[in-house]
Coordinates of C-alpha atoms in Angstrom, one line a residue:
M1 CA 3.7 -32.2 -20.3
T2 CA 4.1 -35.7 -19.2
A3 CA 5.0 -36.8 -15.5
D4 CA 8.6 -37.6 -16.4
Q5 CA 8.9 -34.3 -18.0
P6 CA 11.0 -31.8 -15.7
M7 CA 9.4 -28.2 -15.4
E8 CA 12.9 -26.9 -16.1
K9 CA 13.0 -28.5 -19.8
N10 CA 9.6 -27.2 -20.3
M11 CA 10.3 -23.8 -19.4
N12 CA 13.6 -23.9 -21.1
R13 CA 15.2 -22.6 -18.0
K14 CA 18.9 -21.6 -18.1
P15 CA 21.3 -22.8 -15.5
N16 CA 22.5 -19.4 -14.4
E17 CA 18.8 -17.8 -14.4
T18 CA 18.5 -15.2 -11.6
R19 CA 15.4 -13.1 -12.5
L20 CA 12.1 -14.6 -11.0
L21 CA 9.7 -12.4 -13.4
P22 CA 10.9 -14.2 -16.5
L23 CA 10.4 -17.8 -14.9
L24 CA 7.1 -16.8 -13.8
E25 CA 6.3 -15.7 -17.3
R26 CA 7.4 -19.0 -18.8
Y27 CA 5.7 -21.2 -16.1
A28 CA 2.5 -19.8 -16.6
P29 CA 1.2 -20.6 -20.1
T30 CA 2.8 -24.1 -19.9
M31 CA 1.6 -25.9 -16.7
L32 CA -1.6 -27.2 -15.8
P33 CA -1.7 -25.9 -12.3
M34 CA -3.1 -29.0 -10.0
H35 CA -1.8 -27.4 -7.1
M36 CA -2.6 -24.3 -4.9
P37 CA -3.7 -21.6 -5.0
G38 CA -7.5 -22.0 -5.9
G39 CA -7.5 -19.1 -8.5
K40 CA -5.5 -21.9 -10.8
R41 CA -4.4 -18.6 -12.8
R42 CA -7.8 -18.5 -14.8
F43 CA -10.0 -16.4 -12.5
A44 CA -9.6 -12.8 -14.3
G45 CA -11.1 -10.7 -11.9
H46 CA -14.0 -9.7 -10.2
D47 CA -16.6 -7.2 -11.7
G48 CA -14.4 -6.3 -14.7
H49 CA -11.1 -5.3 -12.2
L50 CA -8.3 -7.5 -13.4
L51 CA -6.0 -9.2 -10.9
P52 CA -2.8 -11.0 -11.8
Y53 CA -4.3 -14.4 -11.1
G54 CA -2.3 -15.6 -14.1
L55 CA 1.1 -15.6 -12.3
D56 CA -0.1 -16.5 -8.7
V57 CA 1.7 -20.0 -7.9
T58 CA 3.2 -21.6 -5.3
E59 CA 6.3 -23.3 -4.4
V60 CA 6.7 -25.3 -7.3
E61 CA 9.8 -27.3 -8.8
G62 CA 12.0 -24.4 -10.2
L63 CA 10.7 -21.5 -8.6
D64 CA 12.5 -22.3 -5.5
D65 CA 11.1 -22.0 -1.9
L66 CA 11.5 -18.7 0.3
H67 CA 12.0 -20.5 3.6
H68 CA 14.6 -23.0 2.3
P69 CA 16.4 -21.1 -0.9
R70 CA 18.8 -22.7 -3.0
G71 CA 18.0 -21.3 -6.6
V72 CA 16.4 -18.0 -7.8
L73 CA 15.2 -16.7 -4.5
L74 CA 18.6 -17.5 -3.0
A75 CA 20.0 -15.5 -6.0
L76 CA 17.2 -12.6 -5.2
E77 CA 18.7 -12.5 -1.5
E78 CA 22.5 -12.3 -2.9
R79 CA 21.1 -9.2 -5.2
A80 CA 19.7 -7.4 -1.9
S81 CA 22.9 -8.1 0.0
A82 CA 25.0 -6.8 -2.9
L83 CA 22.7 -3.8 -3.6
W84 CA 22.9 -2.5 0.4
G85 CA 26.4 -4.0 1.2
A86 CA 24.8 -6.4 3.7
E87 CA 26.5 -9.4 4.8
K88 CA 23.2 -11.5 4.8
S89 CA 20.0 -10.4 3.6
F90 CA 16.4 -11.7 3.5
V91 CA 13.5 -10.9 1.2
L92 CA 10.2 -10.4 3.2
V93 CA 6.8 -10.8 1.9
N94 CA 4.8 -9.6 5.0
G95 CA 6.3 -6.0 5.3
S96 CA 8.8 -4.8 8.0
T97 CA 6.5 -6.2 10.2
V98 CA 7.7 -9.6 10.2
G99 CA 11.4 -8.4 10.1
L100 CA 11.0 -6.7 13.0
L101 CA 9.4 -9.7 15.0
A102 CA 12.2 -11.6 13.7
A103 CA 14.8 -9.2 14.8
V104 CA 13.7 -8.6 18.3
R105 CA 13.1 -12.6 19.1
G106 CA 16.2 -13.7 17.3
T107 CA 18.5 -11.2 19.2
G108 CA 18.0 -13.1 22.7
S109 CA 15.5 -12.9 25.7
G110 CA 17.3 -9.9 27.9
R111 CA 16.2 -6.7 28.4
I112 CA 15.5 -4.3 25.4
L113 CA 15.8 -0.6 24.8
L114 CA 13.4 0.9 22.8
A115 CA 13.2 4.4 21.5
R116 CA 9.9 5.3 22.6
N117 CA 8.6 6.5 18.8
C118 CA 9.1 2.8 17.5
H119 CA 6.5 1.6 15.4
R120 CA 3.8 -0.6 16.9
A121 CA 5.4 -3.9 15.3
V122 CA 8.2 -3.5 17.9
Y123 CA 6.2 -3.2 20.9
N124 CA 4.0 -6.1 19.8
A125 CA 7.5 -8.2 19.3
A126 CA 8.8 -7.1 22.6
E127 CA 5.4 -8.1 24.4
L128 CA 5.3 -11.6 22.3
C129 CA 8.7 -12.3 23.3
R130 CA 8.3 -11.5 27.0
R131 CA 11.3 -9.0 27.2
E132 CA 11.2 -6.4 29.4
I133 CA 11.8 -3.0 28.2
S134 CA 13.5 0.3 28.9
Y135 CA 13.0 3.3 27.1
V136 CA 15.2 6.1 25.3
L137 CA 13.1 9.4 24.7
P138 CA 13.6 10.7 21.5
E139 CA 14.3 14.6 20.6
R140 CA 11.2 16.5 20.2
T141 CA 11.9 16.2 16.2
G142 CA 12.2 12.5 16.5
E143 CA 16.2 11.8 16.4
V144 CA 17.7 9.6 19.2
T145 CA 21.2 10.8 20.3
P146 CA 24.1 8.9 21.1
E147 CA 24.2 10.6 24.4
A148 CA 20.5 9.3 25.5
V149 CA 21.4 5.8 24.4
N150 CA 24.7 5.8 26.3
R151 CA 22.7 6.9 29.4
A152 CA 20.1 4.4 29.2
L153 CA 22.9 1.4 28.9
A154 CA 24.9 2.9 31.4
E155 CA 21.7 2.8 33.9
R156 CA 20.7 -0.8 32.7
P157 CA 23.9 -2.7 31.8
E158 CA 21.7 -5.8 31.5
I159 CA 20.2 -4.7 28.3
T160 CA 21.0 -6.8 25.3
S161 CA 19.5 -5.2 22.5
V162 CA 18.7 -1.6 21.3
V163 CA 16.0 -0.6 18.7
I164 CA 15.6 2.6 17.3
T165 CA 13.3 4.2 14.1
S166 CA 15.7 5.8 11.7
P167 CA 14.2 7.7 9.6
T168 CA 11.3 8.4 11.1
Y169 CA 7.8 8.7 9.6
E170 CA 8.6 12.6 8.7
G171 CA 12.2 11.9 7.5
V172 CA 14.2 12.9 10.6
I173 CA 17.5 10.6 10.6
S174 CA 19.4 9.8 13.8
D175 CA 23.2 9.8 14.2
V176 CA 23.2 5.7 13.7
A177 CA 27.3 5.7 13.6
G178 CA 27.4 7.3 17.0
I179 CA 24.7 5.1 18.4
S180 CA 26.6 2.1 17.0
A181 CA 29.5 3.2 18.6
V182 CA 27.8 3.2 22.0
C183 CA 26.1 -0.2 21.4
K184 CA 29.4 -1.8 20.8
V185 CA 30.9 -0.2 24.1
Y186 CA 28.2 -2.1 25.9
G187 CA 27.9 -5.5 23.8
A188 CA 24.4 -4.6 22.7
T189 CA 23.1 -5.4 19.5
L190 CA 21.6 -2.5 17.3
I191 CA 18.4 -2.9 15.3
V192 CA 17.4 0.0 13.1
D193 CA 13.9 0.1 11.8
E194 CA 14.6 1.6 8.5
A195 CA 11.3 0.9 6.9
H196 CA 11.0 4.4 5.3
G197 CA 14.9 4.3 4.3
A198 CA 15.2 1.7 1.9
H199 CA 16.5 4.3 -0.8
L200 CA 18.9 6.1 1.3
A201 CA 21.7 3.9 0.1
F202 CA 21.5 4.9 -3.1
F203 CA 20.4 8.6 -2.7
P204 CA 23.3 11.3 -3.7
G205 CA 25.2 12.9 -0.9
T206 CA 28.6 13.5 0.7
E207 CA 27.8 11.5 3.7
P208 CA 26.2 7.9 3.8
L209 CA 22.8 8.0 5.1
S210 CA 21.7 4.5 5.4
A211 CA 22.1 2.5 8.8
L212 CA 24.1 -0.3 7.1
Q213 CA 26.6 2.1 6.1
N214 CA 27.0 3.4 9.7
G215 CA 27.4 0.3 11.7
A216 CA 24.0 -1.1 12.5
D217 CA 24.0 -4.7 13.2
I218 CA 20.3 -5.4 11.9
V219 CA 18.4 -3.4 9.5
V220 CA 14.9 -3.7 8.1
Q221 CA 13.4 -1.9 5.3
S222 CA 10.2 -1.6 3.5
L223 CA 10.7 -1.7 -0.3
H224 CA 7.2 -0.5 -0.9
K225 CA 7.5 2.5 1.2
T226 CA 10.1 4.5 -0.9
L227 CA 11.0 2.2 -4.0
P228 CA 9.1 0.8 -7.0
A229 CA 7.8 -2.6 -5.3
L230 CA 4.4 -3.8 -4.4
T231 CA 2.9 -3.5 -1.0
Q232 CA 4.2 -5.9 1.8
T233 CA 7.6 -6.3 0.1
A234 CA 10.5 -5.8 2.3
V235 CA 14.1 -6.8 3.2
L236 CA 15.9 -7.7 6.2
H237 CA 19.7 -7.2 6.5
C238 CA 22.1 -8.4 9.3
R239 CA 25.8 -9.1 10.0
A240 CA 26.4 -12.7 9.4
P241 CA 26.3 -13.8 13.0
F242 CA 22.6 -13.2 13.1
A243 CA 21.6 -14.9 10.0
E244 CA 20.9 -18.2 11.1
A245 CA 18.8 -17.0 14.3
L246 CA 16.8 -14.7 12.0
R247 CA 16.1 -17.4 9.2
R248 CA 14.7 -19.3 11.8
E249 CA 12.8 -16.8 13.4
L250 CA 11.5 -15.6 9.8
G251 CA 9.9 -19.4 9.6
V252 CA 8.0 -18.7 12.6
F253 CA 6.5 -15.3 11.9
E254 CA 6.4 -15.2 8.0
T255 CA 3.5 -16.8 5.7
S256 CA 4.5 -20.5 4.9
S257 CA 2.6 -19.3 1.6
P258 CA 4.6 -16.5 0.1
S259 CA 3.1 -14.7 -3.0
Y260 CA 5.6 -14.9 -5.9
I261 CA 3.7 -11.8 -7.5
L262 CA 5.1 -9.8 -4.1
L263 CA 8.8 -11.7 -4.8
A264 CA 8.7 -10.9 -8.4
S265 CA 8.0 -7.1 -7.5
A266 CA 10.9 -7.1 -5.4
D267 CA 13.1 -8.9 -8.3
A268 CA 11.8 -5.8 -10.6
C269 CA 12.8 -3.4 -7.7
F270 CA 16.2 -4.9 -7.4
A271 CA 16.5 -4.7 -11.3
F272 CA 15.8 -0.9 -11.6
L273 CA 18.2 -0.3 -8.8
E274 CA 21.0 -2.3 -10.6
E275 CA 20.4 -0.9 -14.0
R276 CA 19.2 2.7 -13.4
G277 CA 19.4 3.2 -9.7
R278 CA 22.1 5.9 -9.4
E279 CA 20.8 7.8 -12.6
E280 CA 17.4 8.0 -11.4
M281 CA 18.3 8.9 -7.6
L282 CA 20.6 11.7 -9.2
R283 CA 17.3 12.9 -11.4
Y284 CA 15.2 12.5 -8.2
G285 CA 17.6 14.5 -6.0
K286 CA 17.8 17.4 -8.3
A287 CA 14.1 17.5 -8.6
L288 CA 13.6 17.4 -4.9
A289 CA 16.1 20.2 -4.1
D290 CA 14.3 22.3 -6.9
V291 CA 11.1 22.0 -5.5
R292 CA 12.3 22.2 -1.9
E293 CA 13.9 25.7 -2.9
R294 CA 10.8 26.9 -4.6
L295 CA 8.6 25.9 -1.6
A296 CA 10.9 27.6 0.9
G297 CA 11.3 30.6 -0.9
E298 CA 7.6 31.2 -2.1
L299 CA 5.5 30.2 0.8
K300 CA 4.1 33.1 2.8
H301 CA 2.1 31.5 5.4
L302 CA 2.7 27.7 5.6
R303 CA 6.1 26.6 6.0
L304 CA 8.4 23.7 4.7
F305 CA 10.2 22.0 7.7
A306 CA 13.6 22.5 7.6
P307 CA 15.7 20.3 9.8
R308 CA 18.4 21.5 12.0
D309 CA 21.2 19.4 9.9
P310 CA 20.3 18.5 6.4
A311 CA 22.5 15.9 6.6
F312 CA 20.3 13.8 8.8
Y313 CA 17.2 14.1 7.0
D314 CA 15.4 12.6 4.1
P315 CA 14.5 15.4 1.6
G316 CA 12.0 13.0 -0.1
K317 CA 9.5 13.7 2.7
L318 CA 7.7 17.1 2.2
L319 CA 6.6 18.1 5.8
L320 CA 4.2 21.4 5.6
L321 CA 3.7 23.1 9.0
T322 CA 0.5 25.0 9.3
G323 CA 0.8 26.5 12.7
G324 CA 0.1 30.3 12.7
T325 CA -2.6 29.9 9.9
D326 CA -6.1 29.7 9.7
L327 CA -5.5 26.1 8.4
T328 CA -5.2 22.8 10.0
G329 CA -3.0 20.0 8.8
E330 CA -6.4 17.8 8.1
R331 CA -8.0 20.9 6.4
L332 CA -5.0 21.6 3.9
A333 CA -5.0 17.6 3.2
E334 CA -8.9 17.9 2.5
R335 CA -8.5 21.1 0.1
L336 CA -5.7 19.3 -1.8
R337 CA -7.7 16.4 -2.3
R338 CA -10.8 18.4 -3.4
E339 CA -9.5 21.0 -5.3
F340 CA -6.6 19.4 -7.0
A341 CA -7.0 15.7 -6.7
I342 CA -3.8 15.1 -4.8
E343 CA -3.8 12.5 -1.8
T344 CA -1.1 12.9 0.8
E345 CA 0.0 10.8 3.5
Y346 CA -0.9 12.1 6.7
S347 CA -2.0 15.0 8.7
L348 CA -2.0 16.3 12.4
P349 CA -3.4 19.6 13.6
D350 CA -0.1 21.6 12.8
R351 CA 1.2 19.8 10.0
L352 CA 0.9 17.6 6.8
L353 CA 3.1 15.0 5.2
A354 CA 3.6 14.6 1.7
M355 CA 5.8 11.3 0.6
T356 CA 7.8 11.3 -2.5
S357 CA 9.8 8.6 -4.2
V358 CA 12.3 7.9 -6.9
C359 CA 9.1 7.5 -9.2
D360 CA 8.1 11.2 -8.7
D361 CA 9.6 13.5 -11.8
E362 CA 9.7 17.3 -12.2
G363 CA 5.9 17.1 -13.4
T364 CA 4.4 15.5 -10.2
L365 CA 6.5 17.4 -7.9
N366 CA 5.8 20.9 -9.4
R367 CA 2.1 20.0 -9.8
F368 CA 2.0 19.4 -5.7
A369 CA 4.2 22.7 -5.3
E370 CA 1.6 24.6 -7.6
A371 CA -1.3 23.3 -5.4
V372 CA 0.3 24.2 -2.1
L373 CA 1.1 27.7 -3.4
A374 CA -2.1 28.3 -4.9
I375 CA -3.9 27.6 -1.3
D376 CA -1.1 29.4 0.7
R377 CA -1.7 32.5 -1.3
G378 CA -5.2 32.4 0.0
L379 CA -4.2 32.2 3.6
H380 CA -4.4 34.3 6.4
P381 CA -2.8 34.4 10.0
A382 CA -4.7 32.8 12.6
S383 CA -5.9 35.1 15.2
S384 CA -4.6 32.6 18.0
A385 CA -1.6 30.7 17.0
E386 CA -1.3 28.3 19.8
P387 CA 1.2 25.4 18.9
F388 CA 0.0 21.8 18.9
A389 CA 1.7 20.1 21.6
F390 CA 2.1 16.4 20.5
S391 CA 5.2 15.0 22.3
V392 CA 5.8 11.7 23.1
S393 CA 6.6 10.7 26.8
I394 CA 7.2 8.0 28.9
P395 CA 4.6 7.1 31.6
E396 CA 5.2 5.3 34.7
Q397 CA 5.7 1.7 33.9
V398 CA 3.9 -0.6 36.6
F399 CA 4.5 -3.8 35.4
P400 CA 6.0 -5.6 32.0
A401 CA 3.7 -5.2 29.2
F402 CA 3.8 -8.8 28.7
A403 CA 2.2 -9.3 32.0
A404 CA -1.0 -7.3 31.2
R405 CA -2.4 -10.3 29.9
E406 CA -1.9 -12.1 33.3
V407 CA -4.1 -9.9 35.2
T408 CA -6.9 -12.0 35.6
T409 CA -9.2 -9.9 38.1
G410 CA -10.2 -6.2 38.0
R411 CA -10.1 -5.8 34.5
G412 CA -12.6 -3.5 33.0
F413 CA -13.4 -0.6 30.4
L414 CA -13.6 3.0 31.0
P415 CA -14.0 6.1 29.1
F416 CA -10.4 7.4 28.6
Q417 CA -11.5 10.8 30.4
E418 CA -12.2 8.6 33.8
A419 CA -8.9 6.3 33.2
V420 CA -6.3 8.5 35.0
G421 CA -4.5 6.9 37.6
K422 CA -5.4 3.4 36.5
V423 CA -3.1 1.2 34.9
A424 CA -3.6 0.7 30.9
L425 CA -4.1 -3.3 30.1
E426 CA -3.9 -2.6 26.2
F427 CA -1.7 -0.2 23.8
L428 CA -3.4 2.9 22.7
W429 CA -2.3 4.3 19.4
A430 CA -2.3 7.4 17.2
Y431 CA -2.4 6.2 13.9
P432 CA -0.6 6.9 11.6
P433 CA 2.2 6.4 12.4
G434 CA 1.6 3.7 14.8
I435 CA 3.5 5.0 17.8
P436 CA 2.2 4.1 21.1
L437 CA 0.9 7.0 23.5
L438 CA 0.3 4.1 26.2
C439 CA 1.4 0.6 26.6
P440 CA 0.0 -2.0 28.6
G441 CA 1.4 -1.8 32.3
E442 CA 1.7 1.9 32.1
R443 CA -0.5 4.4 34.4
V444 CA -2.7 6.8 32.4
E445 CA -1.5 10.4 33.4
K446 CA -3.5 13.3 33.7
H447 CA -1.9 14.9 30.5
L448 CA -3.2 12.2 28.5
P449 CA -6.9 12.8 28.1
P450 CA -6.5 16.4 26.8
L451 CA -3.9 15.3 24.4
L452 CA -6.4 12.4 23.2
S453 CA -9.1 14.9 22.7
A454 CA -7.4 17.2 20.5
L455 CA -6.1 14.5 18.3
A456 CA -9.4 13.2 17.9
D457 CA -11.1 16.6 17.3
S458 CA -8.2 17.0 14.5
G459 CA -9.4 13.9 13.0
V460 CA -6.3 11.5 14.0
S461 CA -7.5 8.0 14.2
L462 CA -6.9 6.7 17.8
R463 CA -7.1 3.0 18.2
T464 CA -6.7 0.5 21.2
S465 CA -5.5 -3.4 20.9
G466 CA -9.2 -4.3 21.4
D467 CA -10.5 -1.4 19.1
R468 CA -12.9 0.0 21.5
F469 CA -11.9 3.4 21.7
P470 CA -12.8 5.9 23.4
L471 CA -13.0 3.2 26.1
L472 CA -9.3 1.9 27.2
E473 CA -9.3 -1.5 29.2
V474 CA -7.5 -0.9 32.3
S475 CA -7.1 -2.4 35.4
V476 CA -10.0 -0.9 37.6
L477 CA -8.8 -2.1 41.2
P478 CA -7.1 0.8 43.3

């Protein structure tokens, strides 16, 4: 191709082309890549493992610019808005994390109300943006109630933003419509971390489940968690008044070299939803209902978690409770892995979570059910069925999280068993799901060491900001 030959002509690009993957496929074999990335679409892989280097490009003519979309990527955003019913949508390649960072920074600098079970990304955003935090404590099963939000906003009328997680990692959905109504009374912006709920807008049911359908102002969703898209793909939806600020903040936090392979994956996911989404979700919903009914009816020792209100639960999360048996959640995960070649999502001492998606069918779901039932038939009641108490609490906040970095004297590391009464200078997480047990500026209370010991003994990964656990950085001064 000569220098004066436009790429669009070489690719035979149609003026109304709105699909990214065909553009990538036509671009790849025709252009000599005298540009980034370094693989130049020639590196076929390492040690025989193929990678899609043939489609790895940068912002060349005709493929648009994620941070200044005017062509195919603008069309991709518009398709996302149409699919989810948003006034404005942004397609993300740094996961829900970058959407949450942009949402927290793009909604001002005032005090922010966080559900205590928010993901670590929300805490990082609040700390980075130097926002003072108030907390609302979720119910034991994870949902946040409108009444709790109302109490928090009444006590702190200076709160300008509210962030909740719905659904939770384990599938519990909050009353977003009720919370949205409360936020409107107090003039607060409602941000919903719906990373695990991108599919809810398409899921069959009588009541709308998605946060967008229930009045949230800003919603962040991970495509890759519950829909057929590559890891790191996500979407950020908002009402129109927030669009300009969010676009600006995405320019701050999101990579300036977005992966076109990830963008093409989002494109393919949208095409799936547009062409077959409703049909496939109906099939998936029926298969889920059948397997849930089977597990609930046939399990003798293990139990399938059943929410108080099925209208506020994602049935795609198969949460098995092991309490009262001679099996822990981690041991159940190990047996499924070793005996049945099934890898599950995560486990705690009294539970195991299996995540499903629309890509599961009757065969995969029944294979999982058969394995669980086979294990269940060999179980026995535990001689001592002490319930595992893993509840999120709110420790005393001595100073804001962002002020921890400003502590210049009296910093030190202690084993967590010896840190009671000290003030933490870093985050402490149980991972997964990445919910903090302790934040910078909070006092280490006496109930924490026994909880951490129980979690560690059960195989749960505990991490600190400095990655030194079981040491914890604290203010060692009295």
